Tab-separated table of C-alpha atoms in Angstrom:
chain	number	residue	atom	x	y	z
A	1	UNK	CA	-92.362	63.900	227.421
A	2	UNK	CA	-93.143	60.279	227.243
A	3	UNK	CA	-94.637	60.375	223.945
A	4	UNK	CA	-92.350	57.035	222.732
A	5	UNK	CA	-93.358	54.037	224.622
A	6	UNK	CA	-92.705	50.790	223.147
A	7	UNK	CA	-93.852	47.346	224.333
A	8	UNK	CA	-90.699	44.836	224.499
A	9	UNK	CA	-92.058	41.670	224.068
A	10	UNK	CA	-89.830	39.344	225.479
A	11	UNK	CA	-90.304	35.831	224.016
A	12	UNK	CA	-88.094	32.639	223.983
A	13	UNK	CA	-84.797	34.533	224.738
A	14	UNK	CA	-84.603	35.969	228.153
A	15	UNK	CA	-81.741	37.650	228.028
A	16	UNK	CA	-80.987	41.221	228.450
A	17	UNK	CA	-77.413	40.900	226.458
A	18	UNK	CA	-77.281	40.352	222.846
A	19	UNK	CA	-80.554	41.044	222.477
A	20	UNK	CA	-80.787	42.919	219.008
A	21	UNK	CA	-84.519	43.707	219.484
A	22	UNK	CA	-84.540	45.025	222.819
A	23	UNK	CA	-81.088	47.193	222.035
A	24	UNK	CA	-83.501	48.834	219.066
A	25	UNK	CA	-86.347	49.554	221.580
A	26	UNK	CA	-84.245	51.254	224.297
A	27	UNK	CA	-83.178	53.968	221.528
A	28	UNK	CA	-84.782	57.281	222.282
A	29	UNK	CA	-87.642	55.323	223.770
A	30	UNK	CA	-89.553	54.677	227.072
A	31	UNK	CA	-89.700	50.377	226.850
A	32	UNK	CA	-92.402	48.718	228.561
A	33	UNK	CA	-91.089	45.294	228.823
A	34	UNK	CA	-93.556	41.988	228.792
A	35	UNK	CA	-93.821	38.556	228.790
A	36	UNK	CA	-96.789	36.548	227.498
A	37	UNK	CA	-98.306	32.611	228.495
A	38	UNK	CA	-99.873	32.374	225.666
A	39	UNK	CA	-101.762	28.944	226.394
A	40	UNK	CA	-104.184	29.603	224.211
A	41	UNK	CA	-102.301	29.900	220.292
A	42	UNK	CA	-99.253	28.478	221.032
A	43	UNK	CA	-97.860	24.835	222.226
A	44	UNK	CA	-97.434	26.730	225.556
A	45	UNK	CA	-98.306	23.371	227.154
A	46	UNK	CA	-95.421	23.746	229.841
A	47	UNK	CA	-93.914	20.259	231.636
A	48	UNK	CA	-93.225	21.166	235.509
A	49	UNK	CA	-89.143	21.098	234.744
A	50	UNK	CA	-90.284	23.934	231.801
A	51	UNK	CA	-92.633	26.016	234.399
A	52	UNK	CA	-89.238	25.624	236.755
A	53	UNK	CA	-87.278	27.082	234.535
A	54	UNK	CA	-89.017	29.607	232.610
A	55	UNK	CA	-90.177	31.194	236.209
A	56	UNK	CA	-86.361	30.920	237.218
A	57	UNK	CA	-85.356	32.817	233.620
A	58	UNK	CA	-88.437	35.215	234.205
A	59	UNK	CA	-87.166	35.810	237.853
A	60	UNK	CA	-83.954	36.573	236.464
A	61	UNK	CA	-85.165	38.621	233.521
A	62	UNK	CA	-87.002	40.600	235.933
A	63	UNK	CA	-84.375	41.745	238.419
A	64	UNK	CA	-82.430	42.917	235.328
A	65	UNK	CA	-85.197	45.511	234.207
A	66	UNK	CA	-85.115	46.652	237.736
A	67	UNK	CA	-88.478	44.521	238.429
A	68	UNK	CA	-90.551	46.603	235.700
A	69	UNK	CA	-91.136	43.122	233.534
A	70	UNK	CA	-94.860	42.423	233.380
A	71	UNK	CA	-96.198	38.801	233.027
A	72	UNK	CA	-99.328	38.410	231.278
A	73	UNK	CA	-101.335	34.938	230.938
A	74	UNK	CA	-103.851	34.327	228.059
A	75	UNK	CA	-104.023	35.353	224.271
A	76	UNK	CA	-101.130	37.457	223.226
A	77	UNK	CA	-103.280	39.752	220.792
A	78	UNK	CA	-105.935	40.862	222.866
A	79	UNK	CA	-103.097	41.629	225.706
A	80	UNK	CA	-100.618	43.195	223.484
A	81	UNK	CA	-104.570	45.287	222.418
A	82	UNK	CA	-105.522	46.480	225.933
A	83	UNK	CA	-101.642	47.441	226.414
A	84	UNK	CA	-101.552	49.789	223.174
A	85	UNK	CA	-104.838	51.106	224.284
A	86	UNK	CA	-104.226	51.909	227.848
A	87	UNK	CA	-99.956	53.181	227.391
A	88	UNK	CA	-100.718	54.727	224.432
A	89	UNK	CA	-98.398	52.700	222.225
A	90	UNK	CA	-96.809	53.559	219.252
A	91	UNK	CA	-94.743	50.704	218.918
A	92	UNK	CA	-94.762	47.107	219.664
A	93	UNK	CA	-90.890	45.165	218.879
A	94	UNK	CA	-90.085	41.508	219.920
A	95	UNK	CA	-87.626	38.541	218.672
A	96	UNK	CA	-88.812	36.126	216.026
A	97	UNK	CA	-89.926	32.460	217.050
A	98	UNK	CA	-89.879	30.196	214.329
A	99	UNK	CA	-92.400	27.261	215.083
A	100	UNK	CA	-95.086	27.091	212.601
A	101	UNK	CA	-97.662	28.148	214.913
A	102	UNK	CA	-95.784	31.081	216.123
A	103	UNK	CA	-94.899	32.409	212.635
A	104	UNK	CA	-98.716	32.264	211.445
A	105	UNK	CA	-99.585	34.281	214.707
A	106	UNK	CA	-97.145	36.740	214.604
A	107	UNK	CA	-97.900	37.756	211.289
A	108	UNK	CA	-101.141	37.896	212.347
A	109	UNK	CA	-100.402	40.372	215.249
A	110	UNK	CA	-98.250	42.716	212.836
A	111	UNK	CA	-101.407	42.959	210.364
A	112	UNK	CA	-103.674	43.592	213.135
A	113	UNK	CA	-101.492	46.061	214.680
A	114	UNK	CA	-100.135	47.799	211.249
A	115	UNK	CA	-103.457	48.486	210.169
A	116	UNK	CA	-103.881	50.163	213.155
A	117	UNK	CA	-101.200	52.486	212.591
A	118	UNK	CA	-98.726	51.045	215.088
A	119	UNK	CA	-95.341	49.766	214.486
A	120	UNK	CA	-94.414	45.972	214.901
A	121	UNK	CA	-90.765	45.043	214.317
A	122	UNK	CA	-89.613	41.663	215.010
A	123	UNK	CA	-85.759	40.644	215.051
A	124	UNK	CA	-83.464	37.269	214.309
A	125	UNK	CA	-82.088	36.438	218.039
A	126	UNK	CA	-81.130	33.881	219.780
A	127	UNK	CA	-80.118	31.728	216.240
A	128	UNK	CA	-76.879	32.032	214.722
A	129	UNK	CA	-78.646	31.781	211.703
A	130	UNK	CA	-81.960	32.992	210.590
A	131	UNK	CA	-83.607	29.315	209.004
A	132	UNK	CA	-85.054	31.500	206.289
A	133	UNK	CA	-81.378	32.812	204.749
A	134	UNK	CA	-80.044	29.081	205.181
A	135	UNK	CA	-82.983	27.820	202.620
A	136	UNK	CA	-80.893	29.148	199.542
């Protein structure tokens, strides 16, 4: 059966190796692997050398999940919505950003998506350091 599909969420770290978040969602589970221009919530306003590289990264990403990443433009909650809907979702995991902005909306998403009865984990990559356990 199929029953455990999880929704990757690939975010600022395109990378397939040391990624802590994605290693958790390949456990025991089918991963459904995405990527998000979120425009709309985020600072997303991308400079043409930006755009170069992040399709470049997203080329790259892609070819490593044997061309199964799925790109998705516009707000990341409504997406991530249709996605649990229509795959039948039980989980959603992704890698922490830590811009104001990003913080607020993410913990926005996990509300939205607990009270739903689904599963959001998020992880510390792509930081030696997570800023929150320097603060003390």
């Amino acid at each position: 059966t199929m029953s455990n599909k999880v929704i990757f969420w690939f975010r600022n770290d395109l990378r397939l190796l040391d990624n802590p978040a994605l290693f958790e969602a390949a456990i025991n589970n089918q991963v459904l692997p995405i990527f998000i221009i979120d425009e709309i919530n985020t600072q997303f306003k991308l400079g043409s050398a930006t755009k170069w590289w992040l399709y470049q990264s997203l080329k790259n990403l892609n070819q490593s999940v044997n061309y199964n990443l799925n790109i998705y433009v516009g707000d990341s909650q409504a997406i991530l919505e249709d996605l649990v809907t229509r795959h039948n979702i039980k989980q959603i995991i992704w890698n922490r950003r830590y811009e104001p902005d990003s913080i607020r909306q993410d913990s926005q998403i996990k509300q939205f998506f607990r009270g739903r009865g689904i599963i959001c984990k998020s992880f510390a990559a792509s930081l030696l350091w997570e800023p929150f356990n320097i603060l003390t």
